[in-house]
């Protein structure tokens, strides 16, 4: 291909903008508009039946808005239409029955506001552990009669199972001794699996035997500290057995079920008999409509025969749990369990229990905490949706029992916080008079504090409540006891009092937790205190004026914990700080906090953690503003750069902030550039120029060089702008072929193309330097592009050259498309000088030669599609920017058109649209020469 000269066409940008504007068309009210009401025509047709009855059609129109979703509500959906065909009387009766059933179900099903037992299970297993050896005694029945049961008739199966039930006590004894806690748990899990296997293999009697023998284990209190966890494990097996209960029972199954209940009733030992029957309580509804309501009181009375108060209270807890599942509306039974428990509560201090504790070497303060899981569950059940009057009754009964601390704690844990808060002073009086024996008062104040964190007490009582509670808390000598209580009451203090009271509380915490470095064992509680304080103090000027707040932070000596606390503080600041600040108290404190986060970064820090820390620090930087004191603002950015130099996103944010500061200075000064203002802007520019090289990301540096150069140019700092642009050009050869994007390696050429296109847009308005040649920046950039090592089979270089051609064409215009205020671009400097235009055209011809040479190298079978696409793209560039009145350029465009279609690789639709555009443009007054061109551009037909 020969070398073709380039001639840019003259552009009238204003006229082109005007021609591209949409034509305003007046809208007539009768025309359709998507927001206007829709007129819907509804047709109703009666179909002709097979006997030949006539059909009729009626239509009606409505101008009301019809919502397509409303048909679900107005009864026109298919199910409603089907229901409408039913007998009205029957339908009304069905609806009334459904309504009554729904009302009944509302009272017979617990809601989502009831905390399920499964939520408590894990906590109990984790808390109640032991290092003592455990044992399991199992009396499993003989295995006779198993074989061939699958082939027996139904009546024979029933008879066989009843015989097996009679035989279940005659089996061999299996005793497992000296088990560790984990061994014990594993054995129980094996029994649970055996139960499932037995049921799956139709060995129902064996499944029942397993349940009975496991229930017997709940009578064993030899390792008493483990009993709550044992209760959880055994009742898991009972839950499995309950899951097998049939929902729909036929007559034969009902008979078998009844026989099983009879056999369960004949179990000699009380505890397994109770637990097994309670576990299948819901099966009673298959035998009698009133079965459950009759069985619950009987089972409640049955528990009275259990002598051990610990075993008894857990049996009551299990019955309440089952009762809430099958009949939560039967409140009387739940209350009866509680009142029976109160009658036997004094047994805890009786000789039998005390002797048992002596034998096992367990002190009363270690024994009493075994009760709360069961007691709290009982109280939760009876207090669910209970009226406030019930709390009054409970309080009176507690007083009659001498205000036992254990009972009082369960009452405060179970009832609604609003009920407890309104009676705070009453509870404080009861706490003062209560019998602590084994359950200290500070735990009661902690439970009260938990309620007051959820509900507010009467305003007149708030200060007295705090004083009474803190009198007890501050006297605690054990740091763990102290911090567990103080952590709860800090929220109450923050919620209802000023920074003075909060400061007093924080000072007291420091006083108790500093000796012997006790704070090292209480970091979770100390973190909660910080979170509660910052959750209530959204005004950070007030927060940091709390004298003991920063000394409180000094207790977090462990770096990981200290960083987490700092992150909480910064997160709260970002969320709640509404206005920019320059408060020195806030700035000094948060700079210290941010510095702590920054200094935690090392070579092992994960990228996600770095991003989070950078986000928090950047949020702080964005909220700092000294108004029109620009020098102070820049000083803050300089200090921040020195403090946060290891986090690249923070440095990037600082550079953007300084650039905005420079532009804000220009805006405020309204173009009145005094020497002082100019010096300040140059200081901002220098800040960016110094900081950018410290960044690691290659494209981050490139884009910041470009952006900072644009800011310098906007502030008439021409030499500084040139320095930024030269730095960007010199950095292009360092761009690697592959870059890391979100942890994945990807080719960099598309990113380089995007950057260079943005760069070209800026170079249009950059004036030439008087000491350098014409278009010296463009020439330097072209040399870099030429020398860059591009990927094989890549066309990005040619796409870049095409963009350069667009730039050079725009540079040849008498008036450029856009300008920067008070910056004379080359259109003003050269004023259409012929030598400048000649140099511009030479560069165009050089670029064109590179493009054409590349197209020539694509004349291979595997590259023909690329050649077609690039050829059409180059054709469009010439059409848009070239002067096609030039014969050689006109001929080149025709050649490119043919090249695009030569091997049948062109997109026919695109070619057709392009030709239509040419014909349309040829009708413009100054585009008539395109008419001849259109005649020379045939469309290739495919057969």
CSV table of C-alpha atoms in Angstrom, one decimal, residues 272-710:
chain,number,residue,atom,x,y,z
A,272,UNK,CA,-38.0,-43.2,82.9
A,273,UNK,CA,-41.7,-43.7,83.1
A,274,UNK,CA,-42.2,-39.9,83.2
A,275,UNK,CA,-39.7,-39.0,80.5
A,276,UNK,CA,-40.8,-41.6,78.0
A,277,UNK,CA,-44.5,-40.7,78.4
A,278,UNK,CA,-43.7,-37.0,78.2
A,279,UNK,CA,-41.7,-37.5,75.1
A,280,UNK,CA,-44.6,-38.9,73.2
A,281,UNK,CA,-47.2,-36.7,74.8
A,282,UNK,CA,-48.5,-35.5,71.5
A,283,UNK,CA,-49.6,-39.0,70.5
A,284,UNK,CA,-52.4,-38.7,73.1
A,285,UNK,CA,-54.4,-36.6,70.6
A,286,UNK,CA,-54.8,-39.8,68.4
A,287,UNK,CA,-56.4,-41.6,71.4
A,288,UNK,CA,-58.6,-38.8,72.8
A,289,UNK,CA,-59.4,-35.2,71.9
A,290,UNK,CA,-58.8,-34.2,75.6
A,291,UNK,CA,-55.8,-36.6,76.0
A,292,UNK,CA,-53.1,-33.9,76.2
A,293,UNK,CA,-55.1,-31.6,78.6
A,294,UNK,CA,-55.7,-34.6,80.9
A,295,UNK,CA,-52.1,-35.9,80.8
A,296,UNK,CA,-50.3,-32.7,81.5
A,297,UNK,CA,-51.7,-32.3,85.0
A,298,UNK,CA,-51.1,-35.9,85.8
A,299,UNK,CA,-47.5,-35.7,84.7
A,300,UNK,CA,-47.1,-32.6,86.7
A,301,UNK,CA,-48.2,-34.4,89.8
A,302,UNK,CA,-46.0,-37.4,88.9
A,303,UNK,CA,-42.9,-35.2,89.3
A,304,UNK,CA,-43.8,-34.7,93.0
A,305,UNK,CA,-42.5,-38.2,93.5
A,306,UNK,CA,-38.9,-37.3,92.5
A,307,UNK,CA,-37.0,-36.6,95.7
A,308,UNK,CA,-33.8,-35.0,94.3
A,309,UNK,CA,-34.6,-31.3,93.8
A,310,UNK,CA,-32.1,-31.0,90.9
A,311,UNK,CA,-33.6,-33.9,89.0
A,312,UNK,CA,-37.1,-32.7,89.8
A,313,UNK,CA,-36.5,-29.2,88.4
A,314,UNK,CA,-35.1,-30.5,85.2
A,315,UNK,CA,-38.1,-32.9,84.8
A,316,UNK,CA,-40.4,-29.9,85.2
A,317,UNK,CA,-38.3,-28.0,82.6
A,318,UNK,CA,-38.8,-30.9,80.2
A,319,UNK,CA,-42.5,-31.1,80.8
A,320,UNK,CA,-42.8,-27.3,80.3
A,321,UNK,CA,-40.9,-27.6,77.1
A,322,UNK,CA,-43.1,-30.4,75.8
A,323,UNK,CA,-46.2,-28.5,77.0
A,324,UNK,CA,-45.2,-25.4,75.0
A,325,UNK,CA,-44.8,-27.5,71.9
A,326,UNK,CA,-48.1,-29.3,72.1
A,327,UNK,CA,-50.4,-27.1,74.1
A,328,UNK,CA,-48.9,-23.6,74.9
A,329,UNK,CA,-52.4,-22.3,75.7
A,330,UNK,CA,-52.7,-24.6,78.8
A,331,UNK,CA,-51.1,-22.0,81.1
A,332,UNK,CA,-52.5,-23.5,84.3
A,333,UNK,CA,-50.2,-26.6,83.9
A,334,UNK,CA,-47.2,-24.4,83.4
A,335,UNK,CA,-48.0,-22.3,86.4
A,336,UNK,CA,-48.7,-25.4,88.5
A,337,UNK,CA,-45.2,-26.7,87.7
A,338,UNK,CA,-43.7,-23.5,89.0
A,339,UNK,CA,-45.7,-23.4,92.2
A,340,UNK,CA,-44.9,-27.0,92.9
A,341,UNK,CA,-41.3,-26.2,92.4
A,342,UNK,CA,-41.5,-23.4,95.0
A,343,UNK,CA,-43.1,-25.7,97.5
A,344,UNK,CA,-40.1,-28.1,97.2
A,345,UNK,CA,-37.4,-25.4,96.8
A,346,UNK,CA,-36.4,-25.5,100.5
A,347,UNK,CA,-35.1,-29.1,99.9
A,348,UNK,CA,-32.0,-27.5,98.3
A,349,UNK,CA,-30.9,-26.6,101.8
A,350,UNK,CA,-32.1,-29.8,103.4
A,351,UNK,CA,-29.8,-32.5,104.9
A,352,UNK,CA,-30.2,-34.9,102.0
A,353,UNK,CA,-28.8,-32.5,99.4
A,354,UNK,CA,-26.1,-31.2,101.8
A,355,UNK,CA,-24.9,-34.7,102.5
A,356,UNK,CA,-24.8,-35.4,98.8
A,357,UNK,CA,-22.7,-32.3,98.2
A,358,UNK,CA,-20.3,-33.3,101.0
A,359,UNK,CA,-19.8,-36.8,99.4
A,360,UNK,CA,-19.0,-35.3,96.0
A,361,UNK,CA,-17.0,-32.4,97.5
A,362,UNK,CA,-19.1,-29.7,95.9
A,363,UNK,CA,-19.7,-26.4,97.6
A,364,UNK,CA,-23.1,-24.7,97.6
A,365,UNK,CA,-21.9,-21.8,95.4
A,366,UNK,CA,-20.9,-24.4,92.8
A,367,UNK,CA,-24.1,-26.4,93.2
A,368,UNK,CA,-26.7,-23.6,92.9
A,369,UNK,CA,-25.6,-22.5,89.4
A,370,UNK,CA,-26.8,-25.9,88.2
A,371,UNK,CA,-30.4,-24.8,88.6
A,372,UNK,CA,-30.7,-21.7,86.3
A,373,UNK,CA,-30.9,-23.5,82.9
A,374,UNK,CA,-34.0,-25.4,84.1
A,375,UNK,CA,-35.5,-22.6,86.2
A,376,UNK,CA,-35.0,-20.0,83.5
A,377,UNK,CA,-36.7,-22.2,81.0
A,378,UNK,CA,-39.7,-22.8,83.3
A,379,UNK,CA,-39.9,-19.0,83.9
A,380,UNK,CA,-39.7,-18.3,80.2
A,381,UNK,CA,-42.6,-20.6,79.5
A,382,UNK,CA,-44.9,-19.3,82.2
A,383,UNK,CA,-44.0,-15.6,81.4
A,384,UNK,CA,-44.6,-15.9,77.7
A,385,UNK,CA,-47.3,-13.4,76.8
A,386,UNK,CA,-48.2,-13.4,80.5
A,387,UNK,CA,-50.0,-10.4,82.0
A,388,UNK,CA,-48.1,-8.1,84.4
A,389,UNK,CA,-50.2,-9.3,87.3
A,390,UNK,CA,-48.4,-12.6,87.1
A,391,UNK,CA,-45.1,-10.9,87.8
A,392,UNK,CA,-46.7,-9.3,90.9
A,393,UNK,CA,-47.8,-12.7,92.1
A,394,UNK,CA,-44.3,-14.2,91.5
A,395,UNK,CA,-42.7,-11.4,93.4
A,396,UNK,CA,-45.0,-12.0,96.4
A,397,UNK,CA,-44.2,-15.7,96.4
A,398,UNK,CA,-40.5,-14.9,96.3
A,399,UNK,CA,-40.9,-12.7,99.3
A,400,UNK,CA,-42.6,-15.5,101.2
A,401,UNK,CA,-39.6,-17.7,100.5
A,402,UNK,CA,-37.2,-15.1,101.9
A,403,UNK,CA,-36.4,-13.5,98.6
A,404,UNK,CA,-34.2,-16.4,97.5
A,405,UNK,CA,-31.5,-15.0,95.2
A,406,UNK,CA,-31.7,-17.9,92.8
A,407,UNK,CA,-35.5,-17.5,92.3
A,408,UNK,CA,-35.2,-13.7,92.1
A,409,UNK,CA,-32.6,-14.0,89.4
A,410,UNK,CA,-34.8,-16.3,87.3
A,411,UNK,CA,-37.8,-14.0,87.7
A,412,UNK,CA,-35.8,-11.0,86.4
A,413,UNK,CA,-34.4,-13.1,83.5
A,414,UNK,CA,-37.8,-14.4,82.3
A,415,UNK,CA,-40.3,-11.6,82.4
A,416,UNK,CA,-40.5,-8.7,80.0
A,417,UNK,CA,-38.0,-6.0,80.6
A,418,UNK,CA,-40.7,-3.3,80.7
A,419,UNK,CA,-42.3,-5.1,83.6
A,420,UNK,CA,-39.0,-5.4,85.5
A,421,UNK,CA,-38.0,-1.7,84.8
A,422,UNK,CA,-41.2,-0.2,86.2
A,423,UNK,CA,-40.6,-2.2,89.5
A,424,UNK,CA,-36.8,-1.5,89.6
A,425,UNK,CA,-36.9,-0.1,93.1
A,426,UNK,CA,-39.0,-2.9,94.4
A,427,UNK,CA,-36.5,-5.4,93.0
A,428,UNK,CA,-33.6,-3.5,94.6
A,429,UNK,CA,-35.4,-3.7,97.9
A,430,UNK,CA,-35.8,-7.4,97.5
A,431,UNK,CA,-32.2,-7.9,96.4
A,432,UNK,CA,-31.0,-6.1,99.6
A,433,UNK,CA,-33.1,-8.4,101.8
A,434,UNK,CA,-32.5,-11.6,99.8
A,435,UNK,CA,-30.7,-14.7,101.1
A,436,UNK,CA,-27.5,-14.8,99.1
A,437,UNK,CA,-26.4,-18.3,100.2
A,438,UNK,CA,-24.5,-19.5,97.2
A,439,UNK,CA,-25.8,-16.9,94.8
A,440,UNK,CA,-24.2,-13.4,95.3
A,441,UNK,CA,-26.1,-10.2,95.1
A,442,UNK,CA,-24.0,-8.7,92.4
A,443,UNK,CA,-25.3,-11.3,90.0
A,444,UNK,CA,-28.8,-10.1,90.8
A,445,UNK,CA,-27.8,-6.5,90.1
A,446,UNK,CA,-26.3,-7.7,86.8
A,447,UNK,CA,-29.7,-9.3,85.8
A,448,UNK,CA,-31.5,-6.1,86.8
A,449,UNK,CA,-29.0,-4.1,84.7
A,450,UNK,CA,-29.7,-6.3,81.7
A,451,UNK,CA,-33.4,-5.5,81.9
A,452,UNK,CA,-32.7,-1.7,82.3
A,453,UNK,CA,-30.6,-1.8,79.2
A,454,UNK,CA,-33.8,-2.8,77.3
A,455,UNK,CA,-36.4,-0.7,79.1
A,456,UNK,CA,-36.4,2.6,81.0
A,457,UNK,CA,-37.3,2.8,84.6
A,458,UNK,CA,-39.3,5.7,86.0
A,459,UNK,CA,-37.3,8.9,85.6
A,460,UNK,CA,-37.5,9.8,89.2
A,461,UNK,CA,-35.9,6.6,90.2
A,462,UNK,CA,-33.0,6.5,87.7
A,463,UNK,CA,-30.3,8.2,89.8
A,464,UNK,CA,-31.2,6.2,93.0
A,465,UNK,CA,-31.1,3.0,91.0
A,466,UNK,CA,-27.6,3.7,89.7
A,467,UNK,CA,-26.3,4.7,93.2
A,468,UNK,CA,-27.8,1.5,94.8
A,469,UNK,CA,-26.3,-0.7,92.1
A,470,UNK,CA,-22.9,0.9,92.0
A,471,UNK,CA,-22.6,0.7,95.8
A,472,UNK,CA,-22.6,-3.1,95.5
A,473,UNK,CA,-20.5,-3.3,92.3
A,474,UNK,CA,-17.7,-1.1,93.4
A,475,UNK,CA,-17.1,-3.1,96.5
A,476,UNK,CA,-16.4,-6.3,94.5
A,477,UNK,CA,-12.9,-7.5,95.0
A,478,UNK,CA,-12.7,-10.1,92.3
A,479,UNK,CA,-11.9,-8.3,89.0
A,480,UNK,CA,-14.0,-10.8,86.9
A,481,UNK,CA,-17.1,-10.4,89.1
A,482,UNK,CA,-16.6,-6.7,89.0
A,483,UNK,CA,-16.2,-6.3,85.2
A,484,UNK,CA,-19.1,-8.6,84.5
A,485,UNK,CA,-21.4,-6.3,86.4
A,486,UNK,CA,-19.8,-3.0,85.5
A,487,UNK,CA,-20.1,-3.8,81.8
A,488,UNK,CA,-23.9,-4.2,82.0
A,489,UNK,CA,-24.4,-1.0,84.0
A,490,UNK,CA,-22.2,1.2,81.8
A,491,UNK,CA,-25.0,1.1,79.2
A,492,UNK,CA,-27.6,2.2,81.7
A,493,UNK,CA,-25.3,5.1,82.7
A,494,UNK,CA,-24.6,6.2,79.1
A,495,UNK,CA,-28.3,6.0,78.3
A,496,UNK,CA,-29.7,8.2,81.2
A,497,UNK,CA,-26.8,10.4,82.4
A,498,UNK,CA,-24.2,12.9,81.2
A,499,UNK,CA,-20.6,12.6,80.5
A,500,UNK,CA,-19.8,13.4,84.2
A,501,UNK,CA,-21.4,10.1,85.4
A,502,UNK,CA,-19.9,8.2,82.5
A,503,UNK,CA,-16.5,9.5,83.4
A,504,UNK,CA,-16.9,8.5,87.0
A,505,UNK,CA,-17.9,4.9,85.9
A,506,UNK,CA,-14.9,4.7,83.5
A,507,UNK,CA,-12.6,5.9,86.3
A,508,UNK,CA,-13.9,3.2,88.6
A,509,UNK,CA,-13.4,0.5,86.0
A,510,UNK,CA,-9.8,1.7,85.4
A,511,UNK,CA,-9.2,1.7,89.2
A,512,UNK,CA,-10.4,-1.9,89.6
A,513,UNK,CA,-8.9,-3.4,86.4
A,514,UNK,CA,-5.4,-1.9,86.4
A,515,UNK,CA,-3.9,-3.6,89.5
A,516,UNK,CA,-2.0,-6.8,88.6
A,517,UNK,CA,-3.0,-6.1,84.9
A,518,UNK,CA,-6.4,-7.7,85.5
A,519,UNK,CA,-7.6,-6.0,82.3
A,520,UNK,CA,-5.6,-8.7,80.3
A,521,UNK,CA,-8.2,-11.3,81.3
A,522,UNK,CA,-11.2,-9.1,80.6
A,523,UNK,CA,-10.7,-7.7,77.1
A,524,UNK,CA,-14.2,-8.9,75.8
A,525,UNK,CA,-16.0,-7.0,78.6
A,526,UNK,CA,-13.8,-3.9,78.2
A,527,UNK,CA,-14.6,-4.0,74.4
A,528,UNK,CA,-18.3,-4.1,75.2
A,529,UNK,CA,-17.9,-1.1,77.4
A,530,UNK,CA,-16.2,0.9,74.6
A,531,UNK,CA,-18.9,-0.1,72.2
A,532,UNK,CA,-21.7,0.9,74.5
A,533,UNK,CA,-20.1,4.3,75.2
A,534,UNK,CA,-19.6,5.2,71.6
A,535,UNK,CA,-23.1,3.9,70.8
A,536,UNK,CA,-24.6,6.6,73.0
A,537,UNK,CA,-22.1,9.5,72.4
A,538,UNK,CA,-22.4,10.4,68.8
A,539,UNK,CA,-21.0,13.9,69.4
A,540,UNK,CA,-17.3,13.1,69.4
A,541,UNK,CA,-16.3,16.4,70.8
A,542,UNK,CA,-18.2,15.4,73.9
A,543,UNK,CA,-16.9,11.8,73.8
A,544,UNK,CA,-13.2,12.9,73.7
A,545,UNK,CA,-13.8,15.5,76.4
A,546,UNK,CA,-14.6,12.6,78.8
A,547,UNK,CA,-11.4,12.7,80.8
A,548,UNK,CA,-11.0,9.0,81.4
A,549,UNK,CA,-11.9,7.8,77.9
A,550,UNK,CA,-8.4,7.8,76.4
A,551,UNK,CA,-6.8,6.4,79.6
A,552,UNK,CA,-9.5,3.6,79.3
A,553,UNK,CA,-8.2,2.9,75.8
A,554,UNK,CA,-4.7,2.5,77.2
A,555,UNK,CA,-5.8,-0.7,79.0
A,556,UNK,CA,-6.0,-2.5,75.6
A,557,UNK,CA,-2.4,-3.6,75.6
A,558,UNK,CA,-2.8,-6.5,73.2
A,559,UNK,CA,-2.4,-5.2,69.7
A,560,UNK,CA,-5.1,-7.3,68.0
A,561,UNK,CA,-7.7,-6.2,70.6
A,562,UNK,CA,-6.5,-2.6,70.5
A,563,UNK,CA,-6.9,-2.5,66.7
A,564,UNK,CA,-10.4,-3.9,66.9
A,565,UNK,CA,-11.4,-1.2,69.4
A,566,UNK,CA,-9.9,1.5,67.2
A,567,UNK,CA,-11.9,0.1,64.3
A,568,UNK,CA,-15.1,0.3,66.3
A,569,UNK,CA,-14.4,3.9,67.2
A,570,UNK,CA,-13.6,4.9,63.6
A,571,UNK,CA,-16.7,3.1,62.3
A,572,UNK,CA,-18.9,5.0,64.7
A,573,UNK,CA,-17.3,8.3,63.7
A,574,UNK,CA,-17.9,7.6,60.0
A,575,UNK,CA,-21.5,6.7,60.7
A,576,UNK,CA,-22.5,9.5,63.1
A,577,UNK,CA,-20.3,12.4,62.3
A,578,UNK,CA,-22.6,14.6,60.1
A,579,UNK,CA,-20.5,17.7,59.5
A,580,UNK,CA,-16.8,18.1,58.7
A,581,UNK,CA,-14.7,19.0,61.8
A,582,UNK,CA,-11.6,20.9,62.7
A,583,UNK,CA,-12.0,20.4,66.5
A,584,UNK,CA,-8.4,19.9,67.7
A,585,UNK,CA,-9.6,17.5,70.5
A,586,UNK,CA,-11.3,15.2,67.9
A,587,UNK,CA,-8.4,15.5,65.4
A,588,UNK,CA,-5.7,14.6,67.9
A,589,UNK,CA,-7.6,11.7,69.4
A,590,UNK,CA,-8.6,10.2,66.0
A,591,UNK,CA,-5.1,10.7,64.6
A,592,UNK,CA,-3.9,8.6,67.5
A,593,UNK,CA,-6.6,6.0,66.8
A,594,UNK,CA,-5.8,5.9,63.1
A,595,UNK,CA,-2.1,5.7,63.8
A,596,UNK,CA,-2.7,2.7,66.0
A,597,UNK,CA,-4.6,0.9,63.2
A,598,UNK,CA,-1.9,1.9,60.6
A,599,UNK,CA,1.0,0.7,62.7
A,600,UNK,CA,-0.6,-2.8,63.0
A,601,UNK,CA,0.0,-3.4,59.3
A,602,UNK,CA,2.9,-5.7,58.5
A,603,UNK,CA,4.0,-8.2,55.8
A,604,UNK,CA,1.4,-10.8,57.1
A,605,UNK,CA,-1.6,-8.5,57.1
A,606,UNK,CA,-4.3,-9.7,54.7
A,607,UNK,CA,-5.4,-7.5,51.8
A,608,UNK,CA,-9.0,-7.4,53.1
A,609,UNK,CA,-7.7,-6.1,56.4
A,610,UNK,CA,-5.7,-3.4,54.7
A,611,UNK,CA,-8.7,-2.4,52.7
A,612,UNK,CA,-10.8,-2.1,55.8
A,613,UNK,CA,-8.2,0.0,57.7
A,614,UNK,CA,-7.8,2.2,54.7
A,615,UNK,CA,-11.5,2.7,54.4
A,616,UNK,CA,-11.8,3.8,58.0
A,617,UNK,CA,-8.8,6.1,57.8
A,618,UNK,CA,-10.0,7.6,54.6
A,619,UNK,CA,-13.4,8.2,56.2
A,620,UNK,CA,-11.7,10.2,58.9
A,621,UNK,CA,-9.6,12.2,56.4
A,622,UNK,CA,-12.7,13.1,54.3
A,623,UNK,CA,-14.4,14.6,57.4
A,624,UNK,CA,-11.6,17.0,58.3
A,625,UNK,CA,-12.0,20.5,57.0
A,626,UNK,CA,-10.4,23.8,58.1
A,627,UNK,CA,-12.8,25.8,55.9
A,628,UNK,CA,-10.9,28.6,54.1
A,629,UNK,CA,-7.7,28.0,56.1
A,630,UNK,CA,-6.1,26.2,53.2
A,631,UNK,CA,-2.6,26.2,54.6
A,632,UNK,CA,-3.8,24.4,57.8
A,633,UNK,CA,-5.7,21.9,55.6
A,634,UNK,CA,-2.5,21.2,53.6
A,635,UNK,CA,-0.5,20.9,56.8
A,636,UNK,CA,-3.0,18.2,58.0
A,637,UNK,CA,-2.5,16.3,54.7
A,638,UNK,CA,1.3,16.5,55.1
A,639,UNK,CA,1.1,15.1,58.6
A,640,UNK,CA,-1.3,12.4,57.5
A,641,UNK,CA,1.0,11.3,54.7
A,642,UNK,CA,3.8,10.8,57.2
A,643,UNK,CA,1.6,8.9,59.6
A,644,UNK,CA,-0.2,6.6,57.0
A,645,UNK,CA,2.6,5.9,54.5
A,646,UNK,CA,2.1,2.1,54.5
A,647,UNK,CA,-1.5,2.1,53.3
A,648,UNK,CA,-1.6,2.9,49.5
A,649,UNK,CA,-5.4,3.6,49.4
A,650,UNK,CA,-4.8,6.3,52.1
A,651,UNK,CA,-2.1,7.9,50.1
A,652,UNK,CA,-4.3,7.9,47.0
A,653,UNK,CA,-7.1,9.5,49.0
A,654,UNK,CA,-4.6,12.2,50.3
A,655,UNK,CA,-3.5,13.0,46.7
A,656,UNK,CA,-7.1,13.4,45.6
A,657,UNK,CA,-7.9,15.5,48.6
A,658,UNK,CA,-4.9,17.8,47.9
A,659,UNK,CA,-6.0,18.1,44.3
A,660,UNK,CA,-9.5,19.1,45.4
A,661,UNK,CA,-7.9,21.6,47.8
A,662,UNK,CA,-6.0,23.2,44.9
A,663,UNK,CA,-9.2,23.5,42.8
A,664,UNK,CA,-11.1,24.8,45.8
A,665,UNK,CA,-8.5,27.5,46.3
A,666,UNK,CA,-8.9,28.5,42.7
A,667,UNK,CA,-12.7,28.6,43.0
A,668,UNK,CA,-12.7,30.7,46.2
A,669,UNK,CA,-10.1,33.2,44.8
A,670,UNK,CA,-12.2,33.5,41.7
A,671,UNK,CA,-9.3,33.7,39.4
A,672,UNK,CA,-7.5,36.4,41.4
A,673,UNK,CA,-4.1,34.8,41.6
A,674,UNK,CA,-1.9,36.6,44.1
A,675,UNK,CA,1.6,35.4,44.7
A,676,UNK,CA,0.6,33.8,47.9
A,677,UNK,CA,-2.2,31.9,46.3
A,678,UNK,CA,0.0,30.8,43.4
A,679,UNK,CA,2.7,29.6,45.9
A,680,UNK,CA,0.0,27.6,47.8
A,681,UNK,CA,-1.2,25.9,44.6
A,682,UNK,CA,2.4,25.1,43.7
A,683,UNK,CA,2.8,23.6,47.1
A,684,UNK,CA,-0.2,21.3,46.5
A,685,UNK,CA,1.1,20.3,43.2
A,686,UNK,CA,4.5,19.5,44.7
A,687,UNK,CA,2.8,17.4,47.4
A,688,UNK,CA,1.2,15.3,44.7
A,689,UNK,CA,4.4,15.1,42.6
A,690,UNK,CA,6.4,13.9,45.6
A,691,UNK,CA,3.8,11.4,46.8
A,692,UNK,CA,2.8,9.6,43.6
A,693,UNK,CA,6.1,7.7,43.1
A,694,UNK,CA,5.7,6.0,46.5
A,695,UNK,CA,2.6,4.2,45.2
A,696,UNK,CA,3.0,0.6,44.0
A,697,UNK,CA,0.1,0.3,41.5
A,698,UNK,CA,1.3,1.2,38.0
A,699,UNK,CA,-2.1,2.4,36.8
A,700,UNK,CA,-2.8,4.2,40.0
A,701,UNK,CA,0.4,6.2,39.4
A,702,UNK,CA,-0.5,6.8,35.7
A,703,UNK,CA,-4.0,8.0,36.5
A,704,UNK,CA,-2.8,10.2,39.4
A,705,UNK,CA,-0.1,11.8,37.2
A,706,UNK,CA,-2.8,12.6,34.6
A,707,UNK,CA,-5.3,13.9,37.2
A,708,UNK,CA,-2.7,16.0,39.0
A,709,UNK,CA,-1.5,17.4,35.7
A,710,UNK,CA,-5.0,18.4,34.8
